[in-house]
Amino acid sequence: MGGESFDMHELTRDDRARFGLSTLLALALAGWMLAGPVRSIEAYVIVADLLTLAMLLSAIWSAHHGYPSLRVVAALASALATVSIAVSITGDDEAVVRATTAALVASTCLLVPWIVVLSLRTHPRRDLQLVFGAITTYVILGLVFAMAFDLAAAASATPLLRTPEGVADGTTRDHVYMAFVTLSTTGYGDFTPYSGMARAIAIMNALLGQIFLVTAVAAAVSTFASRDRGAR
């Protein structure tokens, strides 16, 4: 990224980073993965893949045309989404389908905060878009850890979670629920980590969630509030 630069005169104030759509798509993805119908695993995976790709493309669009290499990121993500959708349609092994989708969602979600930070660093904002960027990244943290639980379930021979029915790996929806309950440190107790791998993921989930919440999100809201007071 070091060799690329923006011409500040090319962009108007309204052109610069706008992350409201990315926030809505991140929430929609989390909601779908948590509550979407799973009678058809193909439909569940395809919608999740498309929402993931749309979230990434909206973040790239928000970053605007100043970083040509983001086009390569968009092309690679589109290719990965196509592969994941193809696997979900043609694959007979549900574990492989889930692992492929988890890998796509996790890798794509990790790119979005990088794009948000990149864009806001180049075009510092002190308005609601800064808050949207922070919220998008917070929701993505939960999704990334949900996919980490999903991948751990596929890789480990030990059951991942202790559930009301006993120990089990759990479904993708269980993992999304577990990740966001842990991220917010709510801790209802209906799902708890059982294996050592699950406990390690849960600890990192809780720590990073709280660190991000009390630093980045709080700083974004404080900056926006101070700008608003200054304007009045």
Short mmCIF file of C-alpha atoms in Angstrom, two decimals:
data_model
loop_
_atom_site.label_atom_id
_atom_site.label_comp_id
_atom_site.label_asym_id
_atom_site.label_seq_id
_atom_site.Cartn_x
_atom_site.Cartn_y
_atom_site.Cartn_z
CA MET A 1 0.00 0.00 0.00
CA GLY A 2 3.00 2.27 0.45
CA GLY A 3 3.25 3.16 -3.23
CA GLU A 4 -0.37 4.17 -3.57
CA SER A 5 -1.67 7.60 -2.72
CA PHE A 6 -4.83 9.65 -2.87
CA ASP A 7 -5.32 12.93 -4.65
CA MET A 8 -7.25 14.79 -1.97
CA HIS A 9 -8.70 17.11 -4.61
CA GLU A 10 -10.35 14.19 -6.37
CA LEU A 11 -12.67 13.49 -3.46
CA THR A 12 -15.43 15.59 -2.04
CA ARG A 13 -16.46 15.30 1.56
CA ASP A 14 -19.41 13.09 0.61
CA ASP A 15 -17.12 10.79 -1.39
CA ARG A 16 -15.00 9.77 1.55
CA ALA A 17 -15.45 6.70 3.71
CA ARG A 18 -19.09 5.90 4.42
CA PHE A 19 -19.58 2.70 6.35
CA GLY A 20 -23.30 2.66 7.15
CA LEU A 21 -23.99 0.04 4.46
CA SER A 22 -21.10 -2.12 5.68
CA THR A 23 -22.56 -1.98 9.21
CA LEU A 24 -26.01 -3.05 7.98
CA LEU A 25 -24.54 -5.91 5.95
CA ALA A 26 -22.42 -7.10 8.89
CA LEU A 27 -25.52 -7.14 11.11
CA ALA A 28 -27.51 -8.89 8.37
CA LEU A 29 -24.79 -11.55 8.02
CA ALA A 30 -24.67 -12.13 11.77
CA GLY A 31 -28.47 -12.31 11.91
CA TRP A 32 -28.68 -14.73 8.99
CA MET A 33 -25.98 -17.03 10.38
CA LEU A 34 -27.70 -16.98 13.77
CA ALA A 35 -31.33 -17.36 12.73
CA GLY A 36 -31.38 -18.28 9.03
CA PRO A 37 -33.31 -21.45 8.13
CA VAL A 38 -31.05 -24.49 7.85
CA ARG A 39 -33.51 -26.92 6.26
CA SER A 40 -31.40 -26.48 3.14
CA ILE A 41 -27.69 -26.17 3.95
CA GLU A 42 -27.07 -25.04 0.36
CA ALA A 43 -29.40 -22.04 0.64
CA TYR A 44 -28.05 -21.17 4.09
CA VAL A 45 -24.45 -21.21 2.85
CA ILE A 46 -25.15 -19.38 -0.43
CA VAL A 47 -26.91 -16.48 1.32
CA ALA A 48 -24.12 -16.28 3.93
CA ASP A 49 -21.48 -16.24 1.16
CA LEU A 50 -23.29 -13.53 -0.79
CA LEU A 51 -23.78 -11.35 2.30
CA THR A 52 -20.09 -11.77 3.16
CA LEU A 53 -19.03 -10.75 -0.33
CA ALA A 54 -21.45 -7.81 -0.35
CA MET A 55 -20.05 -6.58 2.97
CA LEU A 56 -16.50 -6.66 1.62
CA LEU A 57 -17.45 -4.94 -1.64
CA SER A 58 -19.33 -2.22 0.24
CA ALA A 59 -16.24 -1.57 2.39
CA ILE A 60 -14.07 -1.40 -0.74
CA TRP A 61 -16.58 0.96 -2.34
CA SER A 62 -16.44 3.11 0.80
CA ALA A 63 -12.65 3.24 0.56
CA HIS A 64 -13.18 4.56 -2.97
CA HIS A 65 -10.89 4.54 -5.97
CA GLY A 66 -7.67 5.63 -4.27
CA TYR A 67 -6.35 2.10 -3.68
CA PRO A 68 -6.19 0.17 -6.99
CA SER A 69 -4.95 -2.98 -5.22
CA LEU A 70 -8.35 -3.27 -3.52
CA ARG A 71 -9.68 -4.37 -6.92
CA VAL A 72 -7.45 -7.42 -6.61
CA VAL A 73 -8.88 -8.08 -3.14
CA ALA A 74 -12.40 -7.82 -4.56
CA ALA A 75 -11.55 -10.23 -7.39
CA LEU A 76 -9.99 -12.79 -5.02
CA ALA A 77 -12.93 -12.59 -2.61
CA SER A 78 -15.38 -13.04 -5.49
CA ALA A 79 -13.44 -16.12 -6.61
CA LEU A 80 -13.45 -17.56 -3.08
CA ALA A 81 -17.19 -16.92 -2.75
CA THR A 82 -17.76 -18.70 -6.09
CA VAL A 83 -15.74 -21.70 -4.89
CA SER A 84 -17.63 -21.81 -1.59
CA ILE A 85 -21.00 -21.65 -3.35
CA ALA A 86 -19.92 -24.37 -5.79
CA VAL A 87 -18.82 -26.61 -2.91
CA SER A 88 -22.14 -26.05 -1.11
CA ILE A 89 -24.09 -27.05 -4.23
CA THR A 90 -22.01 -30.03 -5.31
CA GLY A 91 -20.51 -31.25 -2.03
CA ASP A 92 -22.01 -34.23 -0.23
CA ASP A 93 -20.08 -33.79 3.02
CA GLU A 94 -21.74 -31.16 5.23
CA ALA A 95 -18.56 -30.80 7.33
CA VAL A 96 -16.58 -29.82 4.22
CA VAL A 97 -19.29 -27.35 3.18
CA ARG A 98 -19.29 -25.75 6.64
CA ALA A 99 -15.49 -25.58 6.79
CA THR A 100 -15.28 -23.97 3.33
CA THR A 101 -17.88 -21.37 4.25
CA ALA A 102 -16.20 -20.68 7.59
CA ALA A 103 -12.85 -20.13 5.86
CA LEU A 104 -14.43 -17.69 3.37
CA VAL A 105 -16.34 -15.74 6.03
CA ALA A 106 -13.36 -15.55 8.40
CA SER A 107 -10.84 -14.45 5.76
CA THR A 108 -13.21 -11.90 4.24
CA CYS A 109 -14.23 -10.53 7.63
CA LEU A 110 -10.57 -10.03 8.55
CA LEU A 111 -10.12 -7.88 5.43
CA VAL A 112 -12.99 -5.50 6.21
CA PRO A 113 -11.50 -3.94 9.40
CA TRP A 114 -8.21 -3.49 7.56
CA ILE A 115 -10.03 -1.60 4.79
CA VAL A 116 -11.93 0.49 7.37
CA VAL A 117 -8.73 1.45 9.20
CA LEU A 118 -6.92 2.13 5.92
CA SER A 119 -9.66 4.41 4.68
CA LEU A 120 -10.15 6.28 7.96
CA ARG A 121 -6.39 6.76 8.35
CA THR A 122 -6.17 8.32 4.89
CA HIS A 123 -9.33 10.38 5.35
CA PRO A 124 -9.74 11.03 9.09
CA ARG A 125 -13.38 11.41 10.06
CA ARG A 126 -14.95 12.94 13.12
CA ASP A 127 -18.54 12.12 12.33
CA LEU A 128 -21.01 9.26 12.40
CA GLN A 129 -19.05 7.31 9.76
CA LEU A 130 -16.26 6.81 12.30
CA VAL A 131 -18.80 5.24 14.67
CA PHE A 132 -20.16 3.04 11.87
CA GLY A 133 -16.62 1.85 11.10
CA ALA A 134 -16.05 0.93 14.75
CA ILE A 135 -19.40 -0.89 15.04
CA THR A 136 -18.76 -2.81 11.80
CA THR A 137 -15.41 -3.99 13.12
CA TYR A 138 -16.95 -5.02 16.47
CA VAL A 139 -19.64 -7.12 14.77
CA ILE A 140 -16.98 -8.66 12.53
CA LEU A 141 -14.97 -9.69 15.60
CA GLY A 142 -17.92 -11.81 16.68
CA LEU A 143 -18.24 -13.36 13.21
CA VAL A 144 -14.53 -14.18 13.04
CA PHE A 145 -14.63 -15.99 16.38
CA ALA A 146 -17.81 -17.81 15.34
CA MET A 147 -15.96 -19.12 12.31
CA ALA A 148 -13.01 -20.03 14.55
CA PHE A 149 -15.39 -22.20 16.59
CA ASP A 150 -16.72 -23.70 13.34
CA LEU A 151 -13.23 -24.55 12.06
CA ALA A 152 -12.20 -25.92 15.47
CA ALA A 153 -15.22 -28.22 15.45
CA ALA A 154 -14.15 -29.56 12.05
CA ALA A 155 -10.52 -30.03 13.10
CA SER A 156 -10.87 -31.48 16.61
CA ALA A 157 -11.91 -34.98 17.60
CA THR A 158 -13.02 -33.72 21.03
CA PRO A 159 -16.54 -32.24 21.32
CA LEU A 160 -16.31 -28.47 21.31
CA LEU A 161 -19.17 -27.32 23.56
CA ARG A 162 -21.18 -28.32 26.56
CA THR A 163 -24.81 -27.78 25.58
CA PRO A 164 -28.15 -28.31 27.36
CA GLU A 165 -28.30 -31.72 25.61
CA GLY A 166 -24.75 -32.71 26.59
CA VAL A 167 -21.32 -32.31 24.96
CA ALA A 168 -21.32 -31.75 21.21
CA ASP A 169 -19.58 -29.83 18.45
CA GLY A 170 -22.64 -27.66 17.89
CA THR A 171 -23.94 -26.13 14.66
CA THR A 172 -22.79 -22.97 12.92
CA ARG A 173 -25.72 -21.15 14.52
CA ASP A 174 -24.60 -22.40 17.94
CA HIS A 175 -21.10 -21.08 17.23
CA VAL A 176 -22.37 -17.63 16.19
CA TYR A 177 -24.48 -17.49 19.35
CA MET A 178 -21.54 -18.66 21.49
CA ALA A 179 -19.18 -16.10 19.91
CA PHE A 180 -21.45 -13.09 20.44
CA VAL A 181 -22.48 -14.10 23.96
CA THR A 182 -18.77 -14.44 24.79
CA LEU A 183 -17.84 -11.23 22.96
CA SER A 184 -20.29 -9.26 25.08
CA THR A 185 -19.37 -11.30 28.21
CA THR A 186 -23.06 -12.00 28.75
CA GLY A 187 -22.48 -15.63 29.71
CA TYR A 188 -25.97 -17.17 29.85
CA GLY A 189 -24.47 -20.56 30.65
CA ASP A 190 -26.53 -22.61 28.20
CA PHE A 191 -23.48 -23.07 25.95
CA THR A 192 -20.01 -23.29 27.47
CA PRO A 193 -16.62 -24.32 26.02
CA TYR A 194 -15.78 -27.95 26.66
CA SER A 195 -12.53 -28.75 24.83
CA GLY A 196 -9.22 -27.00 25.45
CA MET A 197 -9.35 -25.47 21.98
CA ALA A 198 -12.82 -24.08 22.60
CA ARG A 199 -11.69 -22.57 25.90
CA ALA A 200 -8.70 -20.89 24.24
CA ILE A 201 -10.94 -19.40 21.53
CA ALA A 202 -13.48 -18.24 24.13
CA ILE A 203 -10.82 -16.49 26.22
CA MET A 204 -9.41 -14.64 23.19
CA ASN A 205 -12.95 -13.83 22.11
CA ALA A 206 -13.84 -12.25 25.45
CA LEU A 207 -10.53 -10.40 25.87
CA LEU A 208 -10.42 -8.88 22.38
CA GLY A 209 -14.11 -8.02 22.50
CA GLN A 210 -13.78 -6.05 25.71
CA ILE A 211 -10.49 -4.41 24.72
CA PHE A 212 -12.01 -3.26 21.43
CA LEU A 213 -15.21 -2.09 23.10
CA VAL A 214 -13.50 0.06 25.74
CA THR A 215 -10.91 1.48 23.34
CA ALA A 216 -11.88 1.76 19.68
CA VAL A 217 -15.67 2.01 20.00
CA ALA A 218 -15.48 4.29 23.05
CA ALA A 219 -12.90 6.51 21.34
CA ALA A 220 -15.03 6.73 18.18
CA VAL A 221 -18.16 7.68 20.10
CA SER A 222 -16.21 10.18 22.24
CA THR A 223 -14.66 11.78 19.15
CA PHE A 224 -18.04 12.07 17.46
CA ALA A 225 -19.62 13.51 20.62
CA SER A 226 -16.84 16.07 21.10
CA ARG A 227 -17.15 17.19 17.49
CA ASP A 228 -20.90 17.56 17.94
CA ARG A 229 -20.41 19.65 21.11
CA GLY A 230 -17.81 21.77 19.30
CA ALA A 231 -20.22 22.42 16.45
CA ARG A 232 -22.91 23.60 18.85
#
